[in-house]
Coordinates of C-alpha atoms and ligand atoms in Angstrom, one line a residue:
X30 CA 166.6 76.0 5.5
X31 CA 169.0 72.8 6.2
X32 CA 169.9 72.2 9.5
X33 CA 169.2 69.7 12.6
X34 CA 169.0 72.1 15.5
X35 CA 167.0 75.3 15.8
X36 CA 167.9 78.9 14.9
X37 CA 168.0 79.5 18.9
X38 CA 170.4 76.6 19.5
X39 CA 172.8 78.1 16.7
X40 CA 172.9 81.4 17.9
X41 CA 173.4 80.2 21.6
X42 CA 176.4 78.2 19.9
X43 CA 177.7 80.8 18.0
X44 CA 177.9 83.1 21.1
X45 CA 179.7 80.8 23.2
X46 CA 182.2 80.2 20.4
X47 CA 183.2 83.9 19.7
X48 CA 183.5 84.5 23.2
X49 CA 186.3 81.4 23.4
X50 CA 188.1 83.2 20.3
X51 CA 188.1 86.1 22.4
X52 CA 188.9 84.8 25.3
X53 CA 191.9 83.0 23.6
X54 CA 193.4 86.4 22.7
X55 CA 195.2 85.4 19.9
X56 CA 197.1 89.2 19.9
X57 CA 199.3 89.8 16.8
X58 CA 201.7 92.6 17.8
X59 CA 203.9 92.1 14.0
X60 CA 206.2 89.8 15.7
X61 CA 206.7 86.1 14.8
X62 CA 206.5 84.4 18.1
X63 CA 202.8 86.8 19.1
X64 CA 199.2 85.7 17.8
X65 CA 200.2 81.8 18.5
X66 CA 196.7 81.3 16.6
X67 CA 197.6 77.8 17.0
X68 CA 195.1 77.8 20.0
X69 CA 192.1 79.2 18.4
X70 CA 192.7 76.5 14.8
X71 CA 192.8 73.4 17.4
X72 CA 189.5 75.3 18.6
X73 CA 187.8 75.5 15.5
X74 CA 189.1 72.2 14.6
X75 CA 187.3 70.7 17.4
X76 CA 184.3 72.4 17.1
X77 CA 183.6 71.3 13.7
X78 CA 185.0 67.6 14.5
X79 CA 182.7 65.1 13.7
X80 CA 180.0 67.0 11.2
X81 CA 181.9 65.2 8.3
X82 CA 183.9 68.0 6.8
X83 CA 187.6 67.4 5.7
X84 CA 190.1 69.3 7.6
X85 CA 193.9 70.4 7.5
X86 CA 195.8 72.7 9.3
X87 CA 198.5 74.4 8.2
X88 CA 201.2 76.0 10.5
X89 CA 204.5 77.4 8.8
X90 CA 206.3 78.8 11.8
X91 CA 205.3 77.4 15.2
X92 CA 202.0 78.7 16.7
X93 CA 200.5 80.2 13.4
X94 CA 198.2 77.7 12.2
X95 CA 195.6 78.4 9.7
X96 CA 192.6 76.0 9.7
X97 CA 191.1 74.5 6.3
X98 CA 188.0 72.8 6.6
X99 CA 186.1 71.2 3.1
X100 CA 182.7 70.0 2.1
X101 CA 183.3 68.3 -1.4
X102 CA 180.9 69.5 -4.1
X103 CA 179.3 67.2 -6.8
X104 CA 180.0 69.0 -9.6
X105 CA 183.6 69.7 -10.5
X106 CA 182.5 72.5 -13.0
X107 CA 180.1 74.2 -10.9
X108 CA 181.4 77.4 -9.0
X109 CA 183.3 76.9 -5.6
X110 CA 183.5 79.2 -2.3
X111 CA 185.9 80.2 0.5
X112 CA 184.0 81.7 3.8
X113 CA 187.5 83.3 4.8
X114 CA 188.0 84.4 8.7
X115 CA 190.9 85.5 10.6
X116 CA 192.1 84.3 14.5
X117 CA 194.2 87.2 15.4
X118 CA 193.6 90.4 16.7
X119 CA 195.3 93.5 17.4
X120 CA 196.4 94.6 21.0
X121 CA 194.2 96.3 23.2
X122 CA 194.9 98.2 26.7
X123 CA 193.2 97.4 29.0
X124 CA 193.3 100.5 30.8
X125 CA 191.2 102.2 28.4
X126 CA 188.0 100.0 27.7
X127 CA 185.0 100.1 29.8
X128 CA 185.2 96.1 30.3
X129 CA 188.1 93.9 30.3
X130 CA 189.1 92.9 26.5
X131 CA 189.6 89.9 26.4
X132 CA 187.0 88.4 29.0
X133 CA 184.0 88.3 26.4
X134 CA 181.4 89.5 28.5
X135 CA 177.9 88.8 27.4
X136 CA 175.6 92.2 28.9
X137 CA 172.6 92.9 27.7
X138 CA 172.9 90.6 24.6
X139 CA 176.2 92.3 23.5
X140 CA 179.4 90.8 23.4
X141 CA 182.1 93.1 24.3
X142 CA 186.0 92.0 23.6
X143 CA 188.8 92.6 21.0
X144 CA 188.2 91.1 17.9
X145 CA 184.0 91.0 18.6
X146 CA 183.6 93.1 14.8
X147 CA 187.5 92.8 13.0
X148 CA 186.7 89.9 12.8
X149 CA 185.9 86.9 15.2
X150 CA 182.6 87.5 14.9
X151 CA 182.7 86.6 11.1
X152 CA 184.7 83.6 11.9
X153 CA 182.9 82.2 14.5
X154 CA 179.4 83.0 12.1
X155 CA 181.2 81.3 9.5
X156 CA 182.4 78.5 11.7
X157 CA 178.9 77.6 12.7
X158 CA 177.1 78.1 9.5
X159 CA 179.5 75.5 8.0
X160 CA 178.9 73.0 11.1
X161 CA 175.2 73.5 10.8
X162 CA 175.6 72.9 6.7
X163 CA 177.3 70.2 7.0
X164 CA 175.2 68.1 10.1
X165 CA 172.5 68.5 8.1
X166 CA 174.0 66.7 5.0
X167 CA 173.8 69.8 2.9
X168 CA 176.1 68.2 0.2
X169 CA 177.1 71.4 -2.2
X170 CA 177.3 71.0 -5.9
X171 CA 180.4 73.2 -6.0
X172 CA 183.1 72.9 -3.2
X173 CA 182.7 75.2 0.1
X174 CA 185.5 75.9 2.0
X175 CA 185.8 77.4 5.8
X176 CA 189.2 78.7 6.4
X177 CA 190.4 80.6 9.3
X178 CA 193.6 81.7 9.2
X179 CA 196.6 83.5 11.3
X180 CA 198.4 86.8 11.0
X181 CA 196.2 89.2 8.8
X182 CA 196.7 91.8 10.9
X183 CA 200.4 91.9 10.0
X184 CA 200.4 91.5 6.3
X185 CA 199.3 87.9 6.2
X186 CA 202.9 86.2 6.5
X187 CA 202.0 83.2 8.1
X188 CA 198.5 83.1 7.3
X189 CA 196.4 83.8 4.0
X190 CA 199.8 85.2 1.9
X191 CA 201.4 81.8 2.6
X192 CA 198.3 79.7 1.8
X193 CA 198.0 81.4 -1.4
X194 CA 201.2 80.8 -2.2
X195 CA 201.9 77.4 -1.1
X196 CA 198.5 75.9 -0.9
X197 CA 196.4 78.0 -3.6
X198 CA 194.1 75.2 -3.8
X199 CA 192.8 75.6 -0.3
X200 CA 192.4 79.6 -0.7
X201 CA 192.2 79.9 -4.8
X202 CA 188.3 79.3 -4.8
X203 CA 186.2 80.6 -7.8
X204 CA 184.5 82.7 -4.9
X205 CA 185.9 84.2 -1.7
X206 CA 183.6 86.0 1.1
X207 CA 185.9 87.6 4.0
X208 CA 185.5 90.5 6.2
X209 CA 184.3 94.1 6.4
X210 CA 180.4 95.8 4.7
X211 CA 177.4 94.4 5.6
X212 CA 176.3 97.3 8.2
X213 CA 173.3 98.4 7.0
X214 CA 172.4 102.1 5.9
X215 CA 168.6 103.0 5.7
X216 CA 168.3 105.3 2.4
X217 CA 165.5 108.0 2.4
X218 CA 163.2 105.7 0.6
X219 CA 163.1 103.5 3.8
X220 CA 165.0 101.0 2.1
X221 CA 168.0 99.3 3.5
X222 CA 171.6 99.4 1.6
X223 CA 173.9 96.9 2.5
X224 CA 177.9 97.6 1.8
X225 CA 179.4 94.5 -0.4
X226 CA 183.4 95.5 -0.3
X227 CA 184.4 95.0 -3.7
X228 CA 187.6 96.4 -3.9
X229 CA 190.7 98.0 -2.0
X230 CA 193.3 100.6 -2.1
X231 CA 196.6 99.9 -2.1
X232 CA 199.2 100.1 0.3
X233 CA 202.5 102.1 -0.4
X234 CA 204.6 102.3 2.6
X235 CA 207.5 104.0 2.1
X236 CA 210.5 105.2 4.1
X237 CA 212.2 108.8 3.6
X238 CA 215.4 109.5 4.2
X239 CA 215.7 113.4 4.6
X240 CA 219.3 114.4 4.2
X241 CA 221.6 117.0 5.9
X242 CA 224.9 118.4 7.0
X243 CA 226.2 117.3 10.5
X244 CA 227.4 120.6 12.5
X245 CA 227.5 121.9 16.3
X246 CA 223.9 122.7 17.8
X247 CA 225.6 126.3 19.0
X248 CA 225.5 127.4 15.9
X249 CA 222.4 126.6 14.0
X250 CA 222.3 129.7 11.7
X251 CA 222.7 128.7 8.1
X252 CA 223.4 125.2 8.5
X253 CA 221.9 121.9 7.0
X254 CA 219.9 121.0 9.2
X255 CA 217.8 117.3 8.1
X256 CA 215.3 118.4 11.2
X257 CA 214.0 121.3 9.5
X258 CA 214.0 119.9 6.2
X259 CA 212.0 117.2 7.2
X260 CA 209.3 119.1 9.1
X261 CA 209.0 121.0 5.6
X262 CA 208.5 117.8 3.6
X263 CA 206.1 116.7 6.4
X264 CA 204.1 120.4 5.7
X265 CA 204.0 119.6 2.4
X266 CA 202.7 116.2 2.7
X267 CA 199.8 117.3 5.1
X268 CA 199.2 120.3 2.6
X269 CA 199.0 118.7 -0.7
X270 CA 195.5 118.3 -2.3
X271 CA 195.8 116.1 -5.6
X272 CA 192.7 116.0 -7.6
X273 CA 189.6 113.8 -6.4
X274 CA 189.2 110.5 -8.5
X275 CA 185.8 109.5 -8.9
X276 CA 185.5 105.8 -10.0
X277 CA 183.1 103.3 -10.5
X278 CA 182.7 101.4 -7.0
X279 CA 182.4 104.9 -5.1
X280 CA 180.1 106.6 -7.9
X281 CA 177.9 103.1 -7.6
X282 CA 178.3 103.3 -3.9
X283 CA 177.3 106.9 -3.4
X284 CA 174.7 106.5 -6.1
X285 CA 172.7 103.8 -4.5
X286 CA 172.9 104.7 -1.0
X287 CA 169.3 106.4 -1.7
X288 CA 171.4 109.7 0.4
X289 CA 169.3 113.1 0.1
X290 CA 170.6 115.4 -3.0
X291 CA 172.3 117.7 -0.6
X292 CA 175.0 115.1 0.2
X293 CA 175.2 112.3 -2.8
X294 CA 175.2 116.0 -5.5
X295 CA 178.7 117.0 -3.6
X296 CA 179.9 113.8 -3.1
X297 CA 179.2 112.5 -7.1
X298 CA 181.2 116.2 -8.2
X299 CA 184.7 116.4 -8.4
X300 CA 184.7 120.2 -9.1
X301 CA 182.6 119.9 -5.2
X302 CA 183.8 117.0 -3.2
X303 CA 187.3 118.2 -1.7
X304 CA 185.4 121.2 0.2
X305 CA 182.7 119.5 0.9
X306 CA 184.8 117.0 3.0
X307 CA 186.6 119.9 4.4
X308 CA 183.9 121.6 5.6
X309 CA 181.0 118.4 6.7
X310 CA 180.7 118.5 10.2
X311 CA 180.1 114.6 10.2
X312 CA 183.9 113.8 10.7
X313 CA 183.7 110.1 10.3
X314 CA 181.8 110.3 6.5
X315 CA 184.1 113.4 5.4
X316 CA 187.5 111.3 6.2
X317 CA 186.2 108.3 4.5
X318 CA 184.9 109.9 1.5
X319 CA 187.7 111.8 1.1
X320 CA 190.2 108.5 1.2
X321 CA 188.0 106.9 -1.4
X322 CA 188.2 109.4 -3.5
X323 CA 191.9 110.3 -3.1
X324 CA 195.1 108.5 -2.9
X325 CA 196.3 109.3 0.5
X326 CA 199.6 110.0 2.2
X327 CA 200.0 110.5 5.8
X328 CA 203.1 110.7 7.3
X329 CA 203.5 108.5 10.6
X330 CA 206.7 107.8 12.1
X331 CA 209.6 110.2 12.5
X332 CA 213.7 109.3 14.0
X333 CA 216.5 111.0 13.1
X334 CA 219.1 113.3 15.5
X335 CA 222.1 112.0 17.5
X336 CA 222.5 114.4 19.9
X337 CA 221.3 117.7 21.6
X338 CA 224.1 119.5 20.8
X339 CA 224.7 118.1 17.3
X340 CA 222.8 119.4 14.0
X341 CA 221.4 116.5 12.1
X342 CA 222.4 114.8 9.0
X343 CA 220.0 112.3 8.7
X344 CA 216.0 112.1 9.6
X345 CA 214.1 109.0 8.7
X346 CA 210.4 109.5 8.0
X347 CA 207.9 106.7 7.3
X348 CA 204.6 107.7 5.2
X349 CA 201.7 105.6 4.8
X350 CA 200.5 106.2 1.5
X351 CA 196.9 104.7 -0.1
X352 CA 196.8 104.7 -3.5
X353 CA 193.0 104.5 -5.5
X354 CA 192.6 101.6 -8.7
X355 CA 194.8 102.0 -11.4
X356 CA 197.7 103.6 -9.9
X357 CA 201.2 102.1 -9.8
X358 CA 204.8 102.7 -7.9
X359 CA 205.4 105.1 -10.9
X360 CA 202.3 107.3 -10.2
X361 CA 203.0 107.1 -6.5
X362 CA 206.7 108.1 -7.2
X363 CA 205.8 111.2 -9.3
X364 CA 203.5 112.5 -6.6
X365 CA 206.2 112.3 -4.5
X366 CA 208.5 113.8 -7.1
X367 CA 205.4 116.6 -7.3
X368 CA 205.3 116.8 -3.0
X369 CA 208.8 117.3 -2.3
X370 CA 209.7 119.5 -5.7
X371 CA 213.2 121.2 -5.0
X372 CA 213.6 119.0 -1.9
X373 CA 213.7 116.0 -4.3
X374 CA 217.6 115.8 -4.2
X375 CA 217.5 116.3 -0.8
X376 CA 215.5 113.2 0.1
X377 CA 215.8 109.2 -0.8
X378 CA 212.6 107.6 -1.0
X379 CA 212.4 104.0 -0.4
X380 CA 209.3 101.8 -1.1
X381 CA 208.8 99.3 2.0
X382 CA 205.6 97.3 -0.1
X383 CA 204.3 97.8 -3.3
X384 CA 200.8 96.8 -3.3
X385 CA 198.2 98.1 -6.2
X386 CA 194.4 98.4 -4.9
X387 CA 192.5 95.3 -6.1
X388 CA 189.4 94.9 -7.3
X389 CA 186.8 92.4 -7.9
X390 CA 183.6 92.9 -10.5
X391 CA 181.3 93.2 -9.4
X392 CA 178.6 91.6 -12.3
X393 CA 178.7 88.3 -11.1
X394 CA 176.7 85.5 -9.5
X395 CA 178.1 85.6 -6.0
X396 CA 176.8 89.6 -5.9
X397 CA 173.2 88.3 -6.9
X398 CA 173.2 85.5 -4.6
X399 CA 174.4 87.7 -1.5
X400 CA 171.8 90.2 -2.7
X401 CA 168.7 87.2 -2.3
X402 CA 170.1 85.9 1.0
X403 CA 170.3 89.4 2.5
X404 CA 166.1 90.2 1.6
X405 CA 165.5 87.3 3.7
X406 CA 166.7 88.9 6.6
X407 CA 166.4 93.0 5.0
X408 CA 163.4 92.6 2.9
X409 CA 163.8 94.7 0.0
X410 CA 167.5 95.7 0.4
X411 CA 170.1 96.7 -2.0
X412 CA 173.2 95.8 -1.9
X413 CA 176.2 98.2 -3.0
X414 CA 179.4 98.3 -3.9
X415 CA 182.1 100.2 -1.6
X416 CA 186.2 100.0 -1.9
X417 CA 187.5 100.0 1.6
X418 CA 190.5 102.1 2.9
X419 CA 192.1 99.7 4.7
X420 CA 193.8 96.4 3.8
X421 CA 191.9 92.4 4.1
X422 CA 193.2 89.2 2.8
X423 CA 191.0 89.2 0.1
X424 CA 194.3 91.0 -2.1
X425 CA 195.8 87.8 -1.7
X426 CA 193.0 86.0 -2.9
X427 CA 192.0 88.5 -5.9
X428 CA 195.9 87.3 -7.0
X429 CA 195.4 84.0 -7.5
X430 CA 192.0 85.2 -10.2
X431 CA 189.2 85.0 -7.4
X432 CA 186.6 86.9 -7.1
X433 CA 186.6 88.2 -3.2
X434 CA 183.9 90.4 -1.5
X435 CA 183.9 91.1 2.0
X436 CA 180.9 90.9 3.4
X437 CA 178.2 89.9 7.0
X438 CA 175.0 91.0 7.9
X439 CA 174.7 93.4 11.0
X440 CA 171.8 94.3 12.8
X441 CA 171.0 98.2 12.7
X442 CA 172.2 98.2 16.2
X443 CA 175.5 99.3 15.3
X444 CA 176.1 102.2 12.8
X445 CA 178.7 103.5 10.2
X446 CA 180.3 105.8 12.4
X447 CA 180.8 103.9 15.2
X448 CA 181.4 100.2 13.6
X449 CA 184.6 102.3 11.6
X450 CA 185.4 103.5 15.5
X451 CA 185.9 100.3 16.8
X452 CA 188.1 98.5 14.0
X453 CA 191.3 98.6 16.1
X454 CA 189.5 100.8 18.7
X455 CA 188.6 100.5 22.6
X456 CA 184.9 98.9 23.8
X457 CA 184.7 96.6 20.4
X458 CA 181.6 94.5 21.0
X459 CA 178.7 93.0 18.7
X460 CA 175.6 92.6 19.6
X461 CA 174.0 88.6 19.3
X462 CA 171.3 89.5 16.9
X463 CA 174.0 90.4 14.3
X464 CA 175.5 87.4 15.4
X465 CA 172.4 85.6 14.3
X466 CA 171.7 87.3 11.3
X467 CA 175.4 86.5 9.8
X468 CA 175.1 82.8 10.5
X469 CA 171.8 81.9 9.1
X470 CA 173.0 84.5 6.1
X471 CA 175.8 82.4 5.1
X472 CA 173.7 79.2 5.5
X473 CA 171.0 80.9 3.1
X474 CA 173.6 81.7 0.9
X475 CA 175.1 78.4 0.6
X476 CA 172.3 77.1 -0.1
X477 CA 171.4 79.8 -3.4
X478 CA 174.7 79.4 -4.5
X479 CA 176.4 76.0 -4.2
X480 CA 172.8 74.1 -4.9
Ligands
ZN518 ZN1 190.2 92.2 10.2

């Protein structure tokens, strides 16, 4: 392995450097002026100053900068790579953690604070792995990119959207690693399995406009009222069961988890899967296997009324909806059509982003590369596939033709049930030995790949 300072030294570093991301609380509440990631860019910037790496940052409305940092490969025609983090996190109160979230604690080799595992801790393990590589004179034969960038946690505006569309170059790698998989699963054969996120739905939000008749609250019998309407679309939302879709990622995933028959037979069936995720009393597995094999619609928001005394005419609903690969607006539109049946004329729909899952193959030589860097550290793991639920900046990178996994190696420390608890949850932490096993991952897998 490359590098001019010990394993020890990096981790030591790499602890320190996630807990000043943390500590600089780069909070992304949707708005323009929050996040100001500005501070934690000028941090990376400096930290990798001086171990010969080209840098540029990149800030399109003032406090969003996005970092690029680039260690020139040899070979113009061998393949290139992006290690893609994000600065900004979502809020946290306070009031409800066990430690203070933003003060980065370090107890009992844990590291507790918002952002610890979505995702400073993948920056900051990406950070240092591309120092290390690039002190020790690790010169790549393709090119290797580190970018950390503002604003994914509100649709990527000012961060990896605008990259990839005004600086594709930086971004529009051959390869792209960014966040989420990696925790590992022990199968029943003792084996580990290690989640590569290959794919992910996509995001319909949409906005209904249930309409009524105005009229006087005294005398609600017979009127129009948009209220009631709109509690029966919201019924029928939460009531409707469209068929489960079994594709390739989850039939690979499920398949090579190594899970005992009683739970991969149900979960591989599709006459067997909805009640089987009905009735499993592990709460966590049944909602995620059901959303991966389901395009999902769950409705979120609700305004409408004027008055106490005055019968509604107009009630606004918004619906989150997560569509599986290989459905479009039009297949969204006619389950909707399907959902609100003789309430149809009754209700506008209005799409507020039109996003189709994405997907990478997974048959490449990234996937066999990340499989050889993770034995070193899991001897004799498999990695699988798995299409995440929720939305990363890899989309934006799978746009511009690159093939983006998310992926980081986790110690067993922290399991499936609660690493999906803390995404956006309260106590978020990571524990330094995952820390560890992330940064010499990358390093090991810089140098199969880009050598
Ligand atoms: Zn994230």
């Amino acid at each position: 392995m490359p590098g001019v300072v010990s394993e020890t030294a990096r981790t030591h570093e790499v602890t320190e450097l996630l807990q000043n991301l943390i500590r600089n609380a780069c909070v992304n509440d949707g708005t323009r002026e929050s996040g100001q990631e500005r501070r934690s860019a000028d941090l990376l910037a400096t930290y990798l100053e001086g171990s010969g790496a080209d840098m540029e940052l990149y800030e399109p409305s003032p406090g969003r900068a996005s970092l690029v940092a680039k260690l020139e490969g040899s070979d113009p025609s061998a393949p290139s790579l992006t290690l893609l983090g994000h600065t900004d996190v979502v809020p946290a109160n306070p009031d409800d953690w066990q430690r203070d979230p933003f003060a980065a604690e370090l107890v009992d080799g844990v590291v507790w604070g918002r952002g610890a595992i979505d995702m400073l801790d993948l920056t900051a393990t990406m950070a240092t792995a591309f120092r290390h590589l690039s002190l020790s004179g690790f010169r790549p034969a393709g090119d290797l990119h580190y970018v950390a960038v503002a604003d994914e946690e509100a649709l990527s505006t000012f961060g990896a959207k605008w990259l990839c569309r005004h600086k594709s170059d930086e971004i529009g790698t051959d390869y792209l690693i960014t966040e989420s998989g990696g925790f590992p699963m022990e199968g029943t054969d003792g084996y580990v399995r290690l989640p590569v996120v290959t794919g992910e739905k996509g995001v319909f939000w949409c906005v209904l406009t249930v309409k009524g008749t105005p009229g006087h609250g005294s005398q609600p019998l017979r009127t129009d009222n948009a209220l009631v309407k709109a509690a029966e679309v919201v019924r029928r939302i939460d009531e409707y069961r469209p068929e489960a879709e079994l594709h390739e990622a989850w039939r690979r995933f499920i398949g090579g988890l190594g899970l005992p028959a009683e739970l991969a037979e149900p979960l591989l069936d599709p006459a067997r899967i909805d009640r089987f995720c009905e009735e499993l009393p592990l709460l966590g597995l049944a909602r995620q296997a059901h959303a991966c094999t389901h395009t999902t619609m769950a409705p979120t928001v609700v305004t409408g009324g004027t008055k106490t005394n005055v019968i509604p005419d107009r009630v606004r609903l918004d619906v989150d909806i997560r569509s599986l690969p290989g459905w479009d607006v039009s297949d969204v539109r006619d389950m909707l059509d399907d959902v609100l049946d003789d309430l149809a004329d009754d209700v506008e729909v209005e799409f507020r982003s039109e996003e189709t899952a994405t997907t990478s193959p997974i048959d490449t030589p990234l996937w066999d590369a990340l499989r050889r860097a993770s034995q070193r550290f899991y001897p004799g793991a498999l990695t699988v596939p798995f299409l995440t639920t929720g939305a990363t900046d890899a989309r934006y990178a799978r746009a511009l033709g690159t093939v983006a996994y998310g992926f980081g190696l986790h110690s067993p420390a922290i399991g499936f049930e609660q690493y999906g608890a803390m995404f956006h949850g309260v106590d978020e932490r990571v524990d330094v030995e995952s820390l560890r096993l992330s940064t010499e991952m990358w390093m090991a897998l810089a140098d199969d790949f880009l050598t």
